[in-house]
Amino acid sequence: MRTIFTNGCFDILHRGHLELFAYAKSLGDRLVVGVDSDEKVKQDKGSDRPINSLVDRMIMLASLSDIDEVHSFDSPEGLVGLVRKVSPSVMIVGSDWKGKPIVGSAYAGEVKYFDRIEKYSTTKIIQSIVNW
């Protein structure tokens, strides 16, 4: 069985996320998604985030047909432990991470990059609502 892994906040789901999951699932049999805890999102994105709680984000992700398992983590060390446990054949990360260290990649068979779809981002969605 070929396991694929990706991770992120996935705060407000949008088309870019769905295309990421479809791409990731197309590479294997089982897609495992890691989700940043609320505390980690606050650290990384600011005190106004996340919009949706960890529980809500995990329930939404688990309901998607491309995703087979959803797990949370709350630190870089937690992410390493999760990737080590999952031991994926492929780890998918955004192409904006090219040339940067990928946390947990030592426990993945290979790393593949997904080109983000520029017009879709949670930050842009939040900004458009604020400016409305």
Coordinates of C-alpha atoms in Angstrom, one line a residue:
M1 CA 0.0 0.0 0.0
R2 CA 1.4 3.4 -1.0
T3 CA 0.8 6.0 1.7
I4 CA 0.8 9.8 0.9
F5 CA 1.1 12.5 3.5
T6 CA 0.5 16.2 3.5
N7 CA -0.1 18.7 6.3
G8 CA -1.3 22.2 7.0
C9 CA -3.7 24.5 8.8
F10 CA -6.7 24.0 6.4
D11 CA -8.5 26.7 8.3
I12 CA -11.1 27.7 5.6
L13 CA -11.3 25.0 3.0
H14 CA -11.1 26.2 -0.6
R15 CA -10.5 24.9 -4.1
G16 CA -6.7 25.0 -3.7
H17 CA -7.0 22.6 -0.8
L18 CA -9.3 20.2 -2.7
E19 CA -6.9 20.2 -5.7
L20 CA -4.0 19.4 -3.3
F21 CA -5.9 16.5 -1.8
A22 CA -6.9 15.1 -5.2
Y23 CA -3.3 15.4 -6.5
A24 CA -2.0 13.7 -3.4
K25 CA -4.5 10.9 -3.5
S26 CA -3.7 10.3 -7.2
L27 CA -0.2 9.3 -6.2
G28 CA -1.1 6.5 -3.8
D29 CA -3.7 4.3 -2.1
R30 CA -4.0 6.1 1.3
L31 CA -3.9 9.8 2.0
V32 CA -3.0 10.9 5.5
V33 CA -3.4 14.6 6.4
G34 CA -1.7 16.3 9.4
V35 CA -3.5 19.3 10.8
D36 CA -1.8 22.1 12.9
S37 CA -3.3 22.5 16.4
D38 CA -5.1 25.7 17.2
E39 CA -2.1 26.8 19.3
K40 CA 0.3 26.2 16.5
V41 CA -1.9 28.1 14.0
K42 CA -1.9 31.0 16.4
Q43 CA 1.9 30.9 16.7
D44 CA 2.4 30.7 12.9
K45 CA -0.5 32.9 11.6
G46 CA -1.3 35.3 14.5
S47 CA -3.8 35.6 17.4
D48 CA -6.8 36.0 15.1
R49 CA -6.4 32.5 13.7
P50 CA -7.6 29.9 13.3
I51 CA -11.1 30.9 12.2
N52 CA -12.3 27.2 12.6
S53 CA -11.3 25.1 15.6
L54 CA -9.1 22.1 15.3
V55 CA -12.0 19.8 15.9
D56 CA -14.1 21.5 13.2
R57 CA -11.2 21.5 10.7
M58 CA -10.5 17.8 11.3
I59 CA -14.2 16.8 10.9
M60 CA -14.4 18.7 7.6
L61 CA -11.2 17.1 6.3
A62 CA -12.3 13.6 7.4
S63 CA -15.5 14.0 5.4
L64 CA -13.6 14.5 2.1
S65 CA -13.5 11.3 -0.1
D66 CA -9.8 11.8 -1.0
I67 CA -8.7 11.7 2.7
D68 CA -8.3 8.4 4.5
E69 CA -6.9 9.6 7.9
V70 CA -6.6 12.9 9.7
H71 CA -4.2 13.5 12.6
S72 CA -3.3 16.7 14.5
F73 CA 0.1 17.9 15.8
D74 CA 1.1 20.9 17.9
S75 CA 4.8 21.5 17.2
P76 CA 7.6 20.7 14.7
E77 CA 8.6 17.8 16.9
G78 CA 5.0 16.5 16.8
L79 CA 5.0 16.7 13.0
V80 CA 8.2 14.7 12.8
G81 CA 6.7 12.1 15.1
L82 CA 3.6 11.9 13.0
V83 CA 5.5 11.6 9.7
R84 CA 7.7 8.9 11.3
K85 CA 4.6 7.0 12.5
V86 CA 2.9 7.2 9.1
S87 CA 6.1 6.5 7.2
P88 CA 4.7 7.8 3.9
S89 CA 6.0 6.8 0.5
V90 CA 5.5 10.4 -0.6
M91 CA 5.2 13.6 1.4
I92 CA 3.5 16.5 -0.5
V93 CA 4.4 20.1 0.4
G94 CA 3.6 23.4 -1.2
S95 CA 6.1 24.5 -3.9
D96 CA 6.9 27.6 -1.9
W97 CA 8.9 25.2 0.3
K98 CA 11.4 24.4 -2.5
G99 CA 14.9 24.9 -1.2
K100 CA 13.8 25.0 2.4
P101 CA 14.1 22.4 5.1
I102 CA 11.0 20.2 5.2
V103 CA 10.1 19.1 8.7
G104 CA 9.7 15.3 8.9
S105 CA 11.0 14.6 5.4
A106 CA 13.7 12.3 6.7
Y107 CA 10.9 9.8 7.3
A108 CA 9.2 10.0 3.9
G109 CA 10.3 8.0 0.9
E110 CA 10.3 11.1 -1.2
V111 CA 9.1 14.7 -1.2
K112 CA 6.9 16.1 -4.0
Y113 CA 5.9 19.7 -4.4
F114 CA 2.4 21.0 -5.2
D115 CA 2.1 24.3 -7.0
R116 CA -0.3 26.4 -5.1
I117 CA -3.1 28.0 -7.0
E118 CA -2.4 31.7 -6.5
K119 CA -5.9 33.0 -6.4
Y120 CA -7.0 30.6 -3.6
S121 CA -5.8 31.1 -0.1
T122 CA -7.3 31.3 3.4
T123 CA -5.6 34.6 4.0
K124 CA -7.1 36.1 0.8
I125 CA -10.6 34.8 1.7
I126 CA -10.3 36.4 5.2
Q127 CA -9.1 39.6 3.7
S128 CA -11.9 39.8 1.2
I129 CA -14.5 39.3 4.0
V130 CA -12.8 42.0 6.1
N131 CA -12.8 44.4 3.1
W132 CA -16.4 43.7 2.1

